[in-house]
């Protein structure tokens, strides 16, 4: 059953290889998708950073007409000539004009807008803490640079809310810096949502040194991967200071194993240590991924080639199984049925091979045992063809009683008969798969000579006749008294 076992091993190997290939495909898919997500998150971070830079530049450009408004410039010149920093000395005209100009900005209307004189004193204010003037803010980098004639943007935290700030100098007569206007827009959830729309499918947060200013987590579409929630991105802020990349260059990305996602953090230029974070979920291949195959994917599978290979393998398997099992079984059955027709009462194992030969040998032994029991039960004694002692002598016969009535052979006939026995013995050993290299005529003839002498002495015969038999799949020579 060598090929049957080989075929089962082959099928087991194919099944194991298929399972291993599917597992490897899932692992490879997950690894590739994780690498893709890491690249996407870093790209998302750069997209958001670029958007914020462009947004700051746009706000600074839109603030130019306001800072150059002639009536505002005139009021700023008047404010620089005041004698005190009290609200009554500064007056309310600047605040009124700032309110009008702020309304004219439309969608870019500031949540806070104020004007400062060259010393950094607030001389007009609308929006947050409106009408509160006289405070000194000249030490803030944004204001300091603006009154020095530069444009600048920053992020401030006022009353627990983050503001995107922009400042431009106010110039009189094209050469005198008479102060600056500072414009701020609060970072509201709608703004964070607008930013998140630039990176569909990703969560976005804007954070400061001690808190999260705003965040947005998109609702995953059907079949898409859910992004890590805002809380997960905020929770990981506590570990930023422990990461060398963050302290070295203000940007870092890493996996969130518990959330099944990846996040990228980047610091924003400013005085409050603000930054942004973008997170995406890691897609994994589902266990029932084959059920999600589209018709196009199914159409690409070479079913004809696969089916042909399967049919060919099945045909080879059936052919090998027939050759190894069915054909031998048929020959064994035919040999066993031949016992019914006679004259032999044994199955010749040399006519069979494989498992059929083993069955034939076992059947012969069984037949001998059954016959022996039946003869002994009836009062007789069986002389087995495989029992050398029984063949060479019969203890029940008186000495001198001939055990074989055939006439003895002369020397020439005896040598010729030994040669035939030698050839039969070598042939049977080959058929049984036994080695014949050490079997020589001289050694064989010497063994027969010795066996003949023992038989003649024991049976008191004139000679001995030798025959070749097969027992238990091995060739042997049996001796019988002659004459």
XYZ file of C-alpha atoms in Angstrom:
483
model
C 0.000 0.000 0.000
C 2.981 2.252 -0.597
C 1.286 4.504 -3.119
C -1.933 4.686 -1.102
C 0.028 5.924 1.884
C 1.986 8.253 -0.375
C -1.252 9.630 -1.773
C -2.655 10.285 1.692
C 0.600 11.994 2.691
C 0.451 14.055 -0.489
C -3.127 15.132 0.211
C -2.191 16.006 3.802
C 0.779 18.039 2.565
C -1.385 19.861 0.029
C -3.992 20.629 2.691
C -1.328 21.788 5.132
C 0.371 23.892 2.462
C -2.978 25.451 1.558
C -3.695 26.376 5.178
C -0.156 27.717 5.572
C -0.499 29.721 2.357
C -3.795 31.223 3.500
C -2.307 32.097 6.898
C 0.749 33.597 5.239
C -1.492 35.544 2.875
C -3.358 37.028 5.862
C -0.119 37.902 7.646
C 1.327 39.434 4.489
C -1.880 41.353 3.887
C -1.923 42.703 7.457
C 1.757 43.645 7.262
C 1.354 45.413 3.932
C -1.757 47.246 5.104
C 0.034 48.321 8.302
C 2.884 49.680 6.192
C 0.389 51.463 3.930
C -1.426 52.991 6.917
C 1.863 54.229 8.379
C 2.629 55.965 5.088
C -0.897 57.380 4.877
C -0.802 58.735 8.435
C 2.485 60.536 7.825
C 1.056 61.935 4.596
C -2.117 63.018 6.437
C -0.020 64.857 9.007
C 1.813 66.774 6.295
C -1.461 67.602 4.566
C -2.909 69.068 7.771
C 0.287 71.015 8.490
C 0.268 72.473 4.993
C -3.395 73.401 5.315
C -2.775 75.247 8.583
C 0.146 77.127 7.046
C -1.974 78.140 4.071
C -4.847 79.062 6.380
C -2.545 81.333 8.396
C -1.233 82.943 5.221
C -4.773 83.492 3.968
C -5.834 85.145 7.222
C -2.790 87.392 7.149
C -3.557 88.414 3.571
C -7.221 89.052 4.394
C -6.133 91.168 7.342
C -4.151 93.535 5.095
C -7.135 95.708 3.993
C -8.226 96.019 7.619
C -4.794 97.126 8.865
C -4.524 99.703 6.079
C -8.018 101.177 6.519
C -7.513 104.997 6.496
C -9.937 105.726 9.286
C -8.343 103.019 11.461
C -4.862 104.406 10.716
C -5.976 107.883 11.708
C -7.457 106.615 14.951
C -4.238 104.698 15.681
C -2.189 107.886 15.125
C -4.463 109.714 17.543
C -4.075 106.887 20.093
C -0.309 107.177 19.997
C -0.586 110.829 21.092
C -2.720 110.195 24.178
C -1.484 111.263 27.582
C -2.632 108.210 29.603
C -3.486 104.518 29.197
C -6.842 104.689 30.934
C -9.961 103.654 29.008
C -11.271 107.220 29.127
C -8.039 108.568 27.651
C -7.937 105.939 24.912
C -11.570 106.450 23.991
C -14.098 104.183 22.290
C -13.718 105.248 18.675
C -11.115 102.538 17.871
C -13.305 99.792 19.313
C -16.265 100.974 17.269
C -14.229 101.056 14.070
C -12.721 97.601 14.744
C -16.251 96.217 15.175
C -17.292 97.594 11.789
C -14.179 96.267 10.043
C -14.533 92.861 11.698
C -18.096 92.513 10.469
C -16.851 93.272 6.985
C -14.581 90.189 7.026
C -17.600 87.905 6.627
C -16.665 84.219 7.194
C -13.227 85.307 8.393
C -14.712 87.458 11.119
C -12.529 87.193 14.205
C -13.682 85.834 17.530
C -11.225 88.324 19.003
C -9.822 91.459 17.324
C -7.803 94.170 18.988
C -5.376 96.972 18.174
C -2.167 97.780 20.052
C -0.057 100.886 19.999
C 3.716 100.822 19.379
C 4.308 100.156 23.067
C 2.098 97.059 23.056
C -0.875 98.575 24.920
C -4.346 97.454 23.776
C -6.177 100.568 22.494
C -9.245 98.899 20.988
C -10.908 95.505 21.348
C -13.961 93.585 20.063
C -15.127 90.022 20.493
C -13.620 88.240 23.458
C -13.394 90.624 26.455
C -14.718 93.436 24.263
C -13.986 97.035 25.312
C -11.268 95.928 27.742
C -8.356 98.215 26.841
C -5.192 99.454 28.475
C -3.610 96.002 29.034
C 0.027 95.494 28.067
C 0.649 92.610 25.607
C 3.839 93.880 24.000
C 5.881 91.072 25.531
C 4.113 88.393 23.499
C 6.204 87.339 20.472
C 3.270 87.798 18.081
C 2.650 91.398 19.191
C 6.316 92.232 19.520
C 7.024 91.229 15.942
C 3.913 92.915 14.582
C 4.619 96.356 16.102
C 8.155 96.007 14.730
C 6.714 95.830 11.216
C 6.374 92.061 10.613
C 3.459 89.765 9.913
C 3.142 86.718 12.120
C 0.747 83.919 13.098
C 0.513 81.973 16.322
C -1.797 79.869 18.487
C -2.926 81.348 21.787
C -4.876 79.868 24.633
C -7.380 82.359 26.043
C -9.824 81.392 28.777
C -9.257 77.675 28.059
C -9.920 77.995 24.306
C -7.318 77.856 21.558
C -7.256 80.647 18.977
C -5.539 80.876 15.635
C -3.943 84.300 15.780
C -2.644 86.597 13.025
C -1.133 90.078 13.348
C -0.160 92.839 10.915
C 1.472 96.211 11.553
C -0.448 99.467 11.046
C 1.598 101.913 8.976
C 0.946 105.677 8.734
C 1.953 107.602 5.656
C 3.735 104.515 4.400
C 6.656 104.845 6.795
C 5.596 105.175 10.435
C 4.613 102.114 12.491
C 1.774 103.280 14.690
C 0.844 99.896 16.129
C -0.686 96.626 14.940
C -3.976 94.773 14.660
C -4.272 91.257 16.091
C -6.955 88.878 14.765
C -7.962 85.554 16.305
C -10.370 82.726 15.408
C -11.304 80.079 17.963
C -10.532 76.455 17.164
C -14.081 75.128 17.257
C -15.311 71.593 16.483
C -16.497 72.761 13.072
C -12.969 73.904 12.228
C -11.479 70.553 13.289
C -14.136 68.800 11.218
C -13.160 70.948 8.239
C -9.543 69.906 8.723
C -10.568 66.235 9.014
C -12.323 66.411 5.662
C -8.896 66.877 4.093
C -7.959 63.374 5.290
C -11.146 61.270 4.857
C -11.444 58.348 7.221
C -8.949 59.727 9.757
C -9.420 61.111 13.258
C -7.940 64.564 13.950
C -7.238 66.443 17.163
C -5.667 69.824 17.951
C -3.952 69.848 21.322
C -2.013 72.114 23.608
C 0.489 71.581 26.380
C -2.119 70.391 28.846
C -5.345 69.663 27.003
C -7.080 68.804 23.762
C -8.613 71.856 22.108
C -10.781 69.994 19.652
C -11.160 66.685 17.875
C -13.159 64.837 15.262
C -13.673 61.106 14.664
C -15.431 60.200 11.402
C -18.250 57.703 11.307
C -16.901 54.714 9.347
C -18.693 53.862 6.166
C -19.942 50.347 5.640
C -17.014 48.020 5.070
C -14.393 50.636 5.952
C -11.959 50.575 8.857
C -12.884 52.606 11.936
C -10.375 55.274 12.945
C -9.110 55.451 16.550
C -11.400 57.666 18.677
C -10.361 61.127 19.791
C -9.933 59.831 23.341
C -7.275 57.330 22.218
C -5.316 60.071 20.435
C -5.551 62.312 23.487
C -4.550 59.510 25.861
C -1.336 58.879 23.937
C -0.281 62.525 24.412
C 1.110 61.576 27.804
C 3.829 59.441 26.207
C 5.060 62.029 23.691
C 7.727 63.416 25.981
C 9.214 59.925 26.270
C 9.813 59.646 22.544
C 13.127 60.896 21.192
C 11.714 61.790 17.772
C 9.184 64.142 19.348
C 11.760 65.972 21.434
C 14.228 66.110 18.525
C 12.057 67.284 15.654
C 8.518 67.714 16.973
C 7.010 64.921 14.857
C 6.480 61.247 15.589
C 4.227 58.374 14.522
C 3.556 55.032 16.194
C 1.004 52.233 16.486
C -1.889 52.103 18.935
C -2.123 48.327 19.537
C -5.136 48.482 21.849
C -7.080 50.576 19.336
C -5.847 48.729 16.260
C -4.590 51.897 14.628
C -1.697 54.237 14.008
C -1.276 57.907 14.892
C 1.061 60.717 13.841
C 1.742 63.820 15.957
C 3.255 67.111 14.860
C 3.916 70.316 16.777
C 2.641 73.637 15.440
C 4.671 76.853 15.552
C 3.522 79.011 18.422
C 3.989 79.955 22.028
C 1.690 77.458 23.758
C 3.182 74.174 22.519
C 0.205 73.305 20.343
C 0.109 70.468 17.861
C -2.052 68.270 15.702
C -2.547 64.500 15.575
C -3.966 62.303 12.837
C -4.977 58.672 13.411
C -6.168 55.851 11.168
C -7.320 52.306 11.813
C -5.290 49.299 10.718
C -7.227 47.130 8.273
C -7.029 43.380 8.872
C -8.135 40.525 6.664
C -11.357 39.049 8.115
C -11.664 35.317 8.690
C -14.463 35.152 6.101
C -12.623 37.274 3.555
C -13.458 34.810 0.769
C -17.138 35.626 1.281
C -16.414 39.245 0.386
C -14.980 38.480 -3.046
C -16.548 40.477 -5.845
C -17.722 39.044 -9.135
C -14.706 40.587 -10.841
C -12.360 38.840 -8.397
C -14.128 35.523 -8.914
C -13.943 35.962 -12.679
C -10.141 36.274 -12.487
C -9.721 32.844 -10.849
C -8.534 30.250 -13.467
C -11.189 27.695 -12.585
C -10.655 25.698 -15.813
C -6.961 25.140 -15.124
C -7.573 24.350 -11.454
C -10.378 21.901 -12.281
C -8.206 20.198 -14.901
C -5.381 19.803 -12.398
C -7.777 18.390 -9.790
C -9.249 15.896 -12.263
C -5.763 14.847 -13.373
C -4.663 14.286 -9.789
C -7.821 12.291 -9.049
C -7.214 10.115 -12.131
C -3.609 9.478 -11.122
C -4.746 8.655 -7.590
C -7.357 6.159 -8.790
C -4.884 4.569 -11.209
C -2.244 4.135 -8.507
C -4.797 2.804 -6.053
C -6.076 0.287 -8.624
C -2.557 -0.821 -9.475
C -1.549 -1.172 -5.847
C -4.730 -2.547 -4.307
C -7.601 -3.522 -6.596
C -5.500 -5.494 -9.109
C -3.735 -7.429 -6.332
C -7.036 -8.070 -4.598
C -8.526 -9.517 -7.804
C -5.542 -11.832 -8.298
C -5.725 -12.976 -4.675
C -9.445 -13.689 -4.928
C -8.859 -15.656 -8.147
C -6.094 -17.695 -6.456
C -8.296 -18.466 -3.439
C -11.188 -19.521 -5.653
C -8.770 -21.768 -7.549
C -8.471 -23.900 -4.398
C -12.060 -25.023 -4.975
C -11.165 -26.519 -8.352
C -8.022 -28.354 -7.139
C -5.808 -30.259 -7.333
C -3.655 -27.990 -5.116
C -4.747 -27.233 -1.597
C -2.428 -24.220 -1.233
C -2.073 -20.786 -2.793
C 1.289 -20.174 -4.472
C 2.582 -16.878 -2.947
C 5.087 -16.480 -5.768
C 2.234 -15.711 -8.129
C 1.272 -12.728 -6.002
C 2.997 -9.622 -4.649
C 2.492 -6.905 -2.092
C -0.170 -7.383 0.532
C -1.707 -10.246 -1.519
C 1.416 -12.373 -0.987
C 1.249 -11.797 2.772
C -2.426 -12.784 2.785
C -1.650 -15.921 0.745
C 1.090 -17.020 3.149
C -1.230 -16.424 6.104
C -4.012 -18.360 4.323
C -1.716 -21.318 3.678
C -0.652 -21.404 7.301
C -4.274 -21.247 8.352
C -5.248 -24.057 5.999
C -2.412 -26.232 7.329
C -3.460 -25.591 10.906
C -7.103 -26.400 10.223
C -6.209 -29.617 8.373
C -3.830 -30.593 11.165
C -6.498 -30.179 13.818
C -9.028 -32.158 11.796
C -6.608 -35.059 11.210
C -5.534 -35.184 14.844
C -9.146 -35.107 15.946
C -9.834 -38.102 13.689
C -6.874 -40.055 15.151
C -4.298 -39.477 12.395
C -1.127 -37.378 12.247
C -0.498 -34.664 9.690
C 2.830 -34.450 7.891
C 3.208 -30.775 6.999
C 4.980 -29.870 3.792
C 6.773 -27.165 5.769
C 7.906 -29.517 8.564
C 11.381 -30.766 7.604
C 11.583 -33.299 10.450
C 8.235 -34.763 9.452
C 9.401 -35.089 5.879
C 12.777 -36.593 6.687
C 11.531 -39.185 9.123
C 8.351 -40.637 10.549
C 8.704 -41.768 14.149
C 5.668 -43.980 13.725
C 7.334 -46.116 11.056
C 9.579 -49.037 12.110
C 13.260 -48.762 11.214
C 13.999 -49.788 7.669
C 10.489 -49.090 6.450
C 10.840 -47.138 3.215
C 9.236 -43.650 3.330
C 9.313 -43.116 -0.407
C 8.805 -45.914 -2.908
C 10.453 -43.988 -5.789
C 13.694 -45.538 -7.041
C 16.925 -43.733 -6.149
C 18.667 -41.654 -8.827
C 22.081 -42.484 -10.262
C 24.882 -39.973 -9.673
C 24.467 -38.159 -13.015
C 20.730 -37.790 -12.572
C 21.260 -36.701 -8.981
C 23.687 -33.945 -9.984
C 21.319 -32.784 -12.694
C 18.451 -32.750 -10.197
C 20.576 -30.750 -7.735
C 21.351 -28.226 -10.460
C 17.630 -27.802 -11.097
C 17.008 -27.360 -7.377
C 19.830 -24.755 -7.244
C 18.318 -22.806 -10.135
C 14.847 -22.979 -8.583
C 16.239 -21.861 -5.217
C 17.994 -18.832 -6.749
C 14.875 -17.923 -8.742
C 12.624 -18.165 -5.690
C 15.002 -15.973 -3.638
C 14.870 -13.332 -6.340
C 11.072 -13.483 -6.429
C 10.938 -13.119 -2.656
C 13.294 -10.151 -2.762
C 16.159 -11.986 -1.007
C 19.810 -11.413 -1.953
C 21.476 -14.029 -4.182
C 24.992 -12.616 -4.349
C 26.354 -15.065 -1.746
C 24.578 -18.127 -3.143
C 27.112 -20.170 -5.147
C 26.833 -23.649 -6.631
C 29.766 -25.000 -4.693
C 28.410 -23.925 -1.317
C 24.898 -25.048 -2.283
C 26.094 -28.495 -3.450
C 28.110 -28.930 -0.252
C 25.027 -28.116 1.825
C 22.907 -30.612 -0.138
C 25.600 -33.263 0.261
C 25.568 -32.772 4.031
C 21.761 -32.772 4.179
C 21.591 -35.960 2.076
C 23.986 -37.728 4.447
C 21.859 -36.739 7.442
C 18.653 -37.927 5.763
C 20.209 -41.237 4.641
C 21.573 -41.869 8.118
C 18.344 -40.992 9.904
C 15.845 -42.570 7.495
C 18.140 -45.472 6.417
C 17.427 -44.619 2.805
C 19.768 -44.841 -0.147
C 19.514 -41.154 -1.108
C 17.453 -38.021 -0.676
C 15.322 -35.813 -2.935
C 15.301 -32.014 -2.519
C 12.549 -29.549 -3.344
C 12.308 -25.766 -3.101
C 9.473 -24.308 -1.026
C 8.488 -20.794 0.136
C 7.474 -20.176 3.733
C 6.720 -16.790 5.281
C 7.947 -15.092 2.116
C 11.381 -16.821 2.199
C 12.794 -19.518 -0.089
C 14.000 -22.799 1.528
C 15.083 -26.298 0.469
C 13.303 -29.350 1.913
C 14.815 -32.840 1.921
C 12.916 -36.145 1.736
C 14.257 -39.766 1.905
C 14.495 -41.553 -1.436
C 14.730 -45.333 -1.968
